[in-house]
mmCIF file of C-alpha atoms in Angstrom:
data_model
loop_
_atom_site.group_PDB
_atom_site.id
_atom_site.type_symbol
_atom_site.label_atom_id
_atom_site.label_comp_id
_atom_site.label_asym_id
_atom_site.label_seq_id
_atom_site.Cartn_x
_atom_site.Cartn_y
_atom_site.Cartn_z
ATOM 1 C CA MET A 261 -54.644 -22.215 52.621
ATOM 2 C CA ASP A 262 -54.593 -19.178 54.820
ATOM 3 C CA ASN A 263 -51.542 -18.182 56.766
ATOM 4 C CA ILE A 264 -52.393 -17.202 60.338
ATOM 5 C CA ASN A 265 -49.687 -14.791 61.382
ATOM 6 C CA LEU A 266 -48.880 -15.496 65.014
ATOM 7 C CA GLU A 267 -48.214 -11.862 65.773
ATOM 8 C CA SER A 268 -51.158 -10.085 64.206
ATOM 9 C CA GLY A 269 -53.743 -12.738 63.346
ATOM 10 C CA ILE A 270 -53.361 -11.987 59.617
ATOM 11 C CA ALA A 271 -54.904 -14.554 57.312
ATOM 12 C CA VAL A 272 -52.913 -14.833 54.074
ATOM 13 C CA ASP A 273 -52.616 -17.377 51.289
ATOM 14 C CA ALA A 274 -50.114 -16.795 48.535
ATOM 15 C CA ASN A 275 -52.073 -19.140 46.274
ATOM 16 C CA SER A 276 -55.600 -17.870 46.828
ATOM 17 C CA THR A 277 -57.588 -14.678 46.452
ATOM 18 C CA CYS A 278 -58.432 -14.353 50.116
ATOM 19 C CA THR A 279 -58.019 -10.834 51.435
ATOM 20 C CA PRO A 280 -55.631 -10.414 54.383
ATOM 21 C CA LEU A 281 -57.633 -10.106 57.591
ATOM 22 C CA HIS A 282 -56.573 -8.519 60.857
ATOM 23 C CA VAL A 283 -57.773 -9.495 64.319
ATOM 24 C CA SER A 284 -57.040 -7.664 67.535
ATOM 25 C CA PHE A 285 -57.035 -9.750 70.698
ATOM 26 C CA PRO A 286 -58.363 -8.269 73.952
ATOM 27 C CA MET A 287 -56.616 -9.106 77.190
ATOM 28 C CA ALA A 288 -57.948 -12.307 78.666
ATOM 29 C CA ARG A 289 -59.816 -12.803 81.888
ATOM 30 C CA THR A 290 -59.185 -16.019 83.822
ATOM 31 C CA ALA A 291 -61.417 -18.496 85.578
ATOM 32 C CA VAL A 292 -61.332 -21.979 87.056
ATOM 33 C CA ARG A 293 -63.850 -24.734 87.550
ATOM 34 C CA ASP A 294 -66.098 -25.009 90.563
ATOM 35 C CA HIS A 295 -63.831 -27.245 92.582
ATOM 36 C CA ASP A 296 -61.088 -26.590 95.090
ATOM 37 C CA SER A 297 -57.778 -25.814 93.430
ATOM 38 C CA THR A 298 -54.687 -23.776 94.047
ATOM 39 C CA LEU A 299 -53.988 -20.977 91.584
ATOM 40 C CA HIS A 300 -50.439 -20.064 90.725
ATOM 41 C CA ALA A 301 -48.547 -18.579 87.813
ATOM 42 C CA VAL A 302 -47.898 -20.725 84.774
ATOM 43 C CA GLY A 303 -44.467 -22.213 85.207
ATOM 44 C CA GLN A 304 -43.872 -24.860 82.562
ATOM 45 C CA TYR A 305 -43.450 -22.378 79.730
ATOM 46 C CA SER A 306 -43.239 -18.672 79.056
ATOM 47 C CA PRO A 307 -46.844 -17.656 78.407
ATOM 48 C CA SER A 308 -48.176 -15.008 76.072
ATOM 49 C CA PRO A 309 -50.218 -12.199 77.701
ATOM 50 C CA ALA A 310 -53.428 -14.199 77.178
ATOM 51 C CA VAL A 311 -52.625 -16.940 79.674
ATOM 52 C CA SER A 312 -52.491 -15.992 83.314
ATOM 53 C CA TRP A 313 -53.149 -18.985 85.553
ATOM 54 C CA ILE A 314 -53.183 -22.747 85.789
ATOM 55 C CA GLU A 315 -54.749 -25.151 88.269
ATOM 56 C CA ASP A 316 -53.321 -28.426 89.510
ATOM 57 C CA LEU A 317 -55.329 -31.498 88.573
ATOM 58 C CA PRO A 318 -53.289 -34.475 89.847
ATOM 59 C CA LEU A 319 -54.953 -37.046 87.601
ATOM 60 C CA VAL A 320 -54.959 -34.907 84.489
ATOM 61 C CA GLY A 321 -51.977 -32.573 84.342
ATOM 62 C CA GLN A 322 -51.721 -28.825 84.105
ATOM 63 C CA VAL A 323 -54.693 -26.862 82.832
ATOM 64 C CA SER A 324 -54.584 -23.349 81.460
ATOM 65 C CA HIS A 325 -57.852 -21.435 81.100
ATOM 66 C CA VAL A 326 -58.336 -18.584 78.672
ATOM 67 C CA ILE A 327 -61.628 -16.675 78.560
ATOM 68 C CA PHE A 328 -62.599 -13.853 76.235
ATOM 69 C CA PRO A 329 -65.741 -11.666 76.223
ATOM 70 C CA GLU A 330 -68.910 -12.789 74.490
ATOM 71 C CA THR A 331 -68.628 -13.284 70.740
ATOM 72 C CA THR A 332 -70.505 -11.187 68.218
ATOM 73 C CA ASN A 333 -70.675 -12.008 64.520
ATOM 74 C CA GLU A 334 -68.686 -8.965 63.457
ATOM 75 C CA HIS A 335 -65.671 -10.320 65.362
ATOM 76 C CA LEU A 336 -65.567 -13.609 63.429
ATOM 77 C CA VAL A 337 -62.875 -13.973 60.787
ATOM 78 C CA PRO A 338 -63.434 -16.604 58.075
ATOM 79 C CA VAL A 339 -60.251 -18.517 57.360
ATOM 80 C CA CYS A 340 -60.936 -18.432 53.641
ATOM 81 C CA GLY A 341 -63.918 -18.088 51.339
ATOM 82 C CA GLU A 342 -62.780 -20.705 48.826
ATOM 83 C CA SER A 343 -65.162 -23.528 47.998
ATOM 84 C CA SER A 344 -64.844 -26.988 49.494
ATOM 85 C CA THR A 345 -65.354 -30.370 47.875
ATOM 86 C CA SER A 346 -66.906 -31.578 51.125
ATOM 87 C CA THR A 347 -70.570 -30.736 51.575
ATOM 88 C CA GLY A 348 -73.071 -30.892 54.417
ATOM 89 C CA ILE A 349 -70.546 -30.234 57.179
ATOM 90 C CA HIS A 350 -70.966 -27.783 60.044
ATOM 91 C CA ASN A 351 -68.973 -24.614 60.589
ATOM 92 C CA MET A 352 -66.179 -24.657 63.158
ATOM 93 C CA HIS A 353 -64.873 -21.850 65.384
ATOM 94 C CA ILE A 354 -61.240 -21.840 66.515
ATOM 95 C CA SER A 355 -59.494 -19.232 68.635
ATOM 96 C CA ALA A 356 -56.330 -17.797 67.086
ATOM 97 C CA ARG A 357 -54.954 -17.637 70.613
ATOM 98 C CA LEU A 358 -55.144 -21.421 70.772
ATOM 99 C CA MET A 359 -52.630 -21.667 67.948
ATOM 100 C CA GLU A 360 -50.385 -19.094 69.575
ATOM 101 C CA GLU A 361 -50.421 -20.854 72.930
ATOM 102 C CA PHE A 362 -49.739 -24.182 71.241
ATOM 103 C CA MET A 363 -46.622 -22.692 69.654
ATOM 104 C CA GLU A 364 -45.497 -21.479 73.078
ATOM 105 C CA LEU A 365 -45.933 -24.989 74.483
ATOM 106 C CA ALA A 366 -44.078 -26.439 71.496
ATOM 107 C CA LYS A 367 -41.202 -23.959 71.646
ATOM 108 C CA ASP A 368 -38.684 -26.231 73.382
ATOM 109 C CA ASN A 369 -39.277 -28.992 70.844
ATOM 110 C CA THR A 370 -39.305 -26.557 67.933
ATOM 111 C CA ASP A 371 -35.920 -25.167 68.992
ATOM 112 C CA LYS A 372 -34.596 -28.750 68.910
ATOM 113 C CA ASN A 373 -36.180 -29.425 65.496
ATOM 114 C CA LEU A 374 -38.689 -31.844 67.019
ATOM 115 C CA GLU A 375 -42.380 -31.959 66.176
ATOM 116 C CA THR A 376 -45.121 -31.416 68.772
ATOM 117 C CA CYS A 377 -48.747 -32.522 68.504
ATOM 118 C CA GLY A 378 -51.989 -31.705 70.277
ATOM 119 C CA ILE A 379 -55.611 -32.891 70.135
ATOM 120 C CA LEU A 380 -58.590 -30.576 69.613
ATOM 121 C CA GLY A 381 -61.809 -31.007 71.607
ATOM 122 C CA ALA A 382 -65.023 -29.247 70.558
ATOM 123 C CA PHE A 383 -68.675 -29.013 71.528
ATOM 124 C CA LEU A 384 -71.585 -28.639 69.118
ATOM 125 C CA LYS A 385 -74.106 -25.845 69.567
ATOM 126 C CA ASP A 386 -76.635 -24.563 67.039
ATOM 127 C CA ARG A 387 -75.011 -26.615 64.265
ATOM 128 C CA THR A 388 -71.574 -25.090 64.878
ATOM 129 C CA PHE A 389 -68.532 -26.759 66.437
ATOM 130 C CA TYR A 390 -66.564 -24.674 68.945
ATOM 131 C CA VAL A 391 -63.023 -25.836 69.695
ATOM 132 C CA THR A 392 -62.654 -25.167 73.416
ATOM 133 C CA THR A 393 -59.982 -27.641 74.508
ATOM 134 C CA LEU A 394 -56.408 -28.306 73.427
ATOM 135 C CA ILE A 395 -54.891 -31.486 74.861
ATOM 136 C CA ILE A 396 -51.112 -31.915 74.704
ATOM 137 C CA PRO A 397 -50.572 -35.675 75.166
ATOM 138 C CA LYS A 398 -47.478 -37.523 76.212
ATOM 139 C CA GLN A 399 -45.702 -38.118 72.933
ATOM 140 C CA GLU A 400 -42.715 -39.444 71.047
ATOM 141 C CA THR A 401 -41.306 -37.007 68.509
ATOM 142 C CA THR A 402 -38.721 -36.727 65.758
ATOM 143 C CA SER A 403 -37.941 -33.970 63.266
ATOM 144 C CA SER A 404 -40.576 -35.353 60.895
ATOM 145 C CA SER A 405 -43.100 -37.228 63.039
ATOM 146 C CA CYS A 406 -45.019 -37.115 66.291
ATOM 147 C CA GLN A 407 -46.806 -40.028 67.976
ATOM 148 C CA ALA A 408 -49.282 -39.505 70.821
ATOM 149 C CA LEU A 409 -48.900 -41.948 73.722
ATOM 150 C CA ASN A 410 -51.392 -43.142 76.349
ATOM 151 C CA GLU A 411 -54.337 -42.329 74.117
ATOM 152 C CA GLU A 412 -56.725 -43.564 76.783
ATOM 153 C CA GLU A 413 -55.933 -40.366 78.729
ATOM 154 C CA ILE A 414 -57.078 -38.291 75.749
ATOM 155 C CA HIS A 415 -60.317 -40.245 75.358
ATOM 156 C CA ALA A 416 -61.008 -39.961 79.091
ATOM 157 C CA ILE A 417 -60.809 -36.160 78.962
ATOM 158 C CA LEU A 418 -62.992 -35.916 75.865
ATOM 159 C CA ASP A 419 -65.575 -38.256 77.400
ATOM 160 C CA GLU A 420 -65.562 -36.489 80.760
ATOM 161 C CA GLN A 421 -66.173 -33.105 79.143
ATOM 162 C CA SER A 422 -68.561 -34.457 76.461
ATOM 163 C CA LEU A 423 -66.354 -33.157 73.665
ATOM 164 C CA PHE A 424 -65.997 -34.268 70.064
ATOM 165 C CA PRO A 425 -62.516 -35.157 68.754
ATOM 166 C CA ALA A 426 -62.392 -32.191 66.369
ATOM 167 C CA GLY A 427 -58.967 -32.918 64.900
ATOM 168 C CA TRP A 428 -55.365 -32.266 65.751
ATOM 169 C CA ILE A 429 -52.596 -29.707 65.525
ATOM 170 C CA HIS A 430 -48.887 -30.298 65.024
ATOM 171 C CA THR A 431 -45.701 -28.491 64.113
ATOM 172 C CA HIS A 432 -43.359 -28.772 61.169
ATOM 173 C CA PRO A 433 -40.322 -27.146 62.823
ATOM 174 C CA SER A 434 -38.120 -27.116 59.719
ATOM 175 C CA GLN A 435 -40.475 -28.185 56.931
ATOM 176 C CA THR A 436 -43.053 -26.369 54.854
ATOM 177 C CA CYS A 437 -46.773 -26.196 55.596
ATOM 178 C CA PHE A 438 -48.351 -29.337 54.137
ATOM 179 C CA LEU A 439 -49.714 -32.750 55.118
ATOM 180 C CA SER A 440 -47.235 -35.599 54.706
ATOM 181 C CA SER A 441 -48.382 -39.112 53.807
ATOM 182 C CA ILE A 442 -48.226 -40.042 57.501
ATOM 183 C CA ASP A 443 -50.212 -36.909 58.381
ATOM 184 C CA LEU A 444 -52.871 -37.914 55.855
ATOM 185 C CA HIS A 445 -53.369 -41.269 57.559
ATOM 186 C CA THR A 446 -53.591 -39.559 60.949
ATOM 187 C CA GLN A 447 -56.165 -37.121 59.587
ATOM 188 C CA TYR A 448 -58.167 -39.991 58.095
ATOM 189 C CA SER A 449 -58.515 -41.571 61.540
ATOM 190 C CA TYR A 450 -60.050 -38.336 62.854
ATOM 191 C CA GLN A 451 -62.192 -37.531 59.849
ATOM 192 C CA VAL A 452 -63.911 -40.926 59.719
ATOM 193 C CA MET A 453 -65.046 -40.256 63.297
ATOM 194 C CA LEU A 454 -66.079 -36.641 62.627
ATOM 195 C CA PRO A 455 -66.312 -35.296 59.046
ATOM 196 C CA GLU A 456 -65.624 -31.769 60.318
ATOM 197 C CA ALA A 457 -62.299 -32.771 61.959
ATOM 198 C CA VAL A 458 -59.337 -30.674 60.850
ATOM 199 C CA ALA A 459 -55.560 -30.933 60.710
ATOM 200 C CA ILE A 460 -53.751 -27.736 61.715
ATOM 201 C CA VAL A 461 -50.112 -27.486 60.667
ATOM 202 C CA MET A 462 -47.829 -24.868 62.212
ATOM 203 C CA ALA A 463 -44.688 -24.333 60.109
ATOM 204 C CA PRO A 464 -42.740 -21.409 61.603
ATOM 205 C CA THR A 465 -39.880 -21.610 59.073
ATOM 206 C CA ASP A 466 -42.052 -21.739 55.940
ATOM 207 C CA PRO A 467 -41.385 -18.446 54.089
ATOM 208 C CA THR A 468 -44.767 -18.434 52.327
ATOM 209 C CA ARG A 469 -47.222 -19.484 55.052
ATOM 210 C CA THR A 470 -46.628 -20.429 58.658
ATOM 211 C CA SER A 471 -49.901 -22.262 59.254
ATOM 212 C CA GLY A 472 -52.602 -24.181 57.469
ATOM 213 C CA ILE A 473 -55.933 -25.769 58.349
ATOM 214 C CA PHE A 474 -56.607 -28.811 56.196
ATOM 215 C CA ARG A 475 -59.097 -31.617 55.659
ATOM 216 C CA LEU A 476 -59.200 -34.653 53.372
ATOM 217 C CA THR A 477 -61.446 -34.202 50.363
ATOM 218 C CA ASP A 478 -64.633 -36.215 50.472
ATOM 219 C CA PRO A 479 -65.131 -38.574 48.763
ATOM 220 C CA GLY A 480 -61.823 -38.299 46.826
ATOM 221 C CA GLY A 481 -59.193 -38.178 49.570
ATOM 222 C CA ILE A 482 -61.228 -40.252 52.006
ATOM 223 C CA THR A 483 -61.446 -43.097 49.474
ATOM 224 C CA VAL A 484 -57.713 -42.988 48.702
ATOM 225 C CA LEU A 485 -56.773 -43.197 52.377
ATOM 226 C CA LYS A 486 -59.378 -45.865 53.102
ATOM 227 C CA GLU A 487 -57.861 -48.116 50.446
ATOM 228 C CA CYS A 488 -54.219 -47.394 51.316
ATOM 229 C CA GLU A 489 -52.467 -50.060 53.410
ATOM 230 C CA GLU A 490 -48.947 -48.610 53.255
ATOM 231 C CA ARG A 491 -47.162 -47.247 56.299
ATOM 232 C CA GLY A 492 -44.366 -44.760 56.753
ATOM 233 C CA PHE A 493 -43.660 -42.090 54.144
ATOM 234 C CA HIS A 494 -45.047 -43.006 50.734
ATOM 235 C CA THR A 495 -46.927 -41.591 47.772
ATOM 236 C CA HIS A 496 -50.677 -41.828 47.198
ATOM 237 C CA PRO A 497 -52.483 -42.319 43.885
ATOM 238 C CA GLU A 498 -54.667 -39.618 42.390
ATOM 239 C CA THR A 499 -58.295 -39.472 43.440
ATOM 240 C CA ALA A 500 -60.929 -40.972 41.156
ATOM 241 C CA ASP A 501 -62.654 -37.619 40.666
ATOM 242 C CA GLY A 502 -59.450 -35.659 40.027
ATOM 243 C CA SER A 503 -59.691 -33.636 43.244
ATOM 244 C CA PRO A 504 -56.642 -33.196 45.485
ATOM 245 C CA VAL A 505 -56.240 -35.676 48.330
ATOM 246 C CA TYR A 506 -56.611 -32.875 50.884
ATOM 247 C CA GLU A 507 -57.839 -29.308 50.784
ATOM 248 C CA ASN A 508 -57.858 -26.011 52.617
ATOM 249 C CA CYS A 509 -60.826 -25.747 54.985
ATOM 250 C CA SER A 510 -63.447 -23.199 53.979
ATOM 251 C CA ASN A 511 -65.898 -23.436 56.887
ATOM 252 C CA ILE A 512 -63.474 -22.437 59.669
ATOM 253 C CA TYR A 513 -63.850 -19.161 61.564
ATOM 254 C CA ILE A 514 -61.167 -17.561 63.703
ATOM 255 C CA ASN A 515 -63.029 -16.405 66.799
ATOM 256 C CA PRO A 516 -61.072 -13.890 68.947
ATOM 257 C CA ASN A 517 -63.592 -14.173 71.789
ATOM 258 C CA LEU A 518 -63.723 -17.945 72.135
ATOM 259 C CA ARG A 519 -62.947 -19.450 75.536
ATOM 260 C CA PHE A 520 -60.574 -22.396 75.537
ATOM 261 C CA GLU A 521 -58.432 -24.408 77.901
ATOM 262 C CA ILE A 522 -55.112 -26.181 77.482
ATOM 263 C CA ILE A 523 -54.505 -29.515 79.205
ATOM 264 C CA ASP A 524 -50.838 -30.501 79.102
ATOM 265 C CA LEU A 525 -50.501 -34.188 79.951
ATOM 266 C CA ARG A 526 -46.738 -34.253 79.419
ATOM 267 C CA SER A 527 -46.204 -32.992 82.969
ATOM 268 C CA ALA A 528 -48.654 -35.455 84.553
ATOM 269 C CA SER A 529 -47.392 -38.322 86.676
ATOM 270 C CA PRO A 530 -47.010 -41.611 84.760
#
């Protein structure tokens, strides 16, 4: 799986033949929706240069908008060219800035060795999914788990914006970059809804790779998780076809020009 370096956008995998790739990020322009709102500087965390403004949405939480110039194909960076056991799925574009901003939002928890999770929302255009929304839900966290709360708020946002649940992102503050048995069950719940759904793991203390974008193998991993009734941390049997239970995604493109917004529900009124 590729390692997305949070400083330079370098894609690296110590276990693959993917060539390191470099992405430069232009300064962002900002925009808001066509409704009355008051603009003011982001205050709930220390933003990177890409994020400039938020708008107050009383029923939703705080929303950060990031807009980049129009995308051209030469700016797209494939996460990795390795083959996938899953076939017939669409490509997906993700902004590297989204991962950076998520790590900024997760910083307080990361410093306390607590996980943080977020939900990815995407729209489909010309047979390609574009991840344009990152939702940070209210959540309960430990050093090895993260549970989203009030999931109806997440579904309401996705429905309102006509977005697909494209997967999730979470941190491993002091662990390596992998999917635990609990993570696999979480990913299964997303992937049965949308085969393209991904699990992004951010592991800032992993010395070999600080991020990974994963998906259950299909049919191997999907079948194993479908038949598994265990809960908590546990082991899974091998797949019937000998494939790994999960794999590195091969149809993901890092898009430096992709617009996205961050909706942080943790600061919303209960």
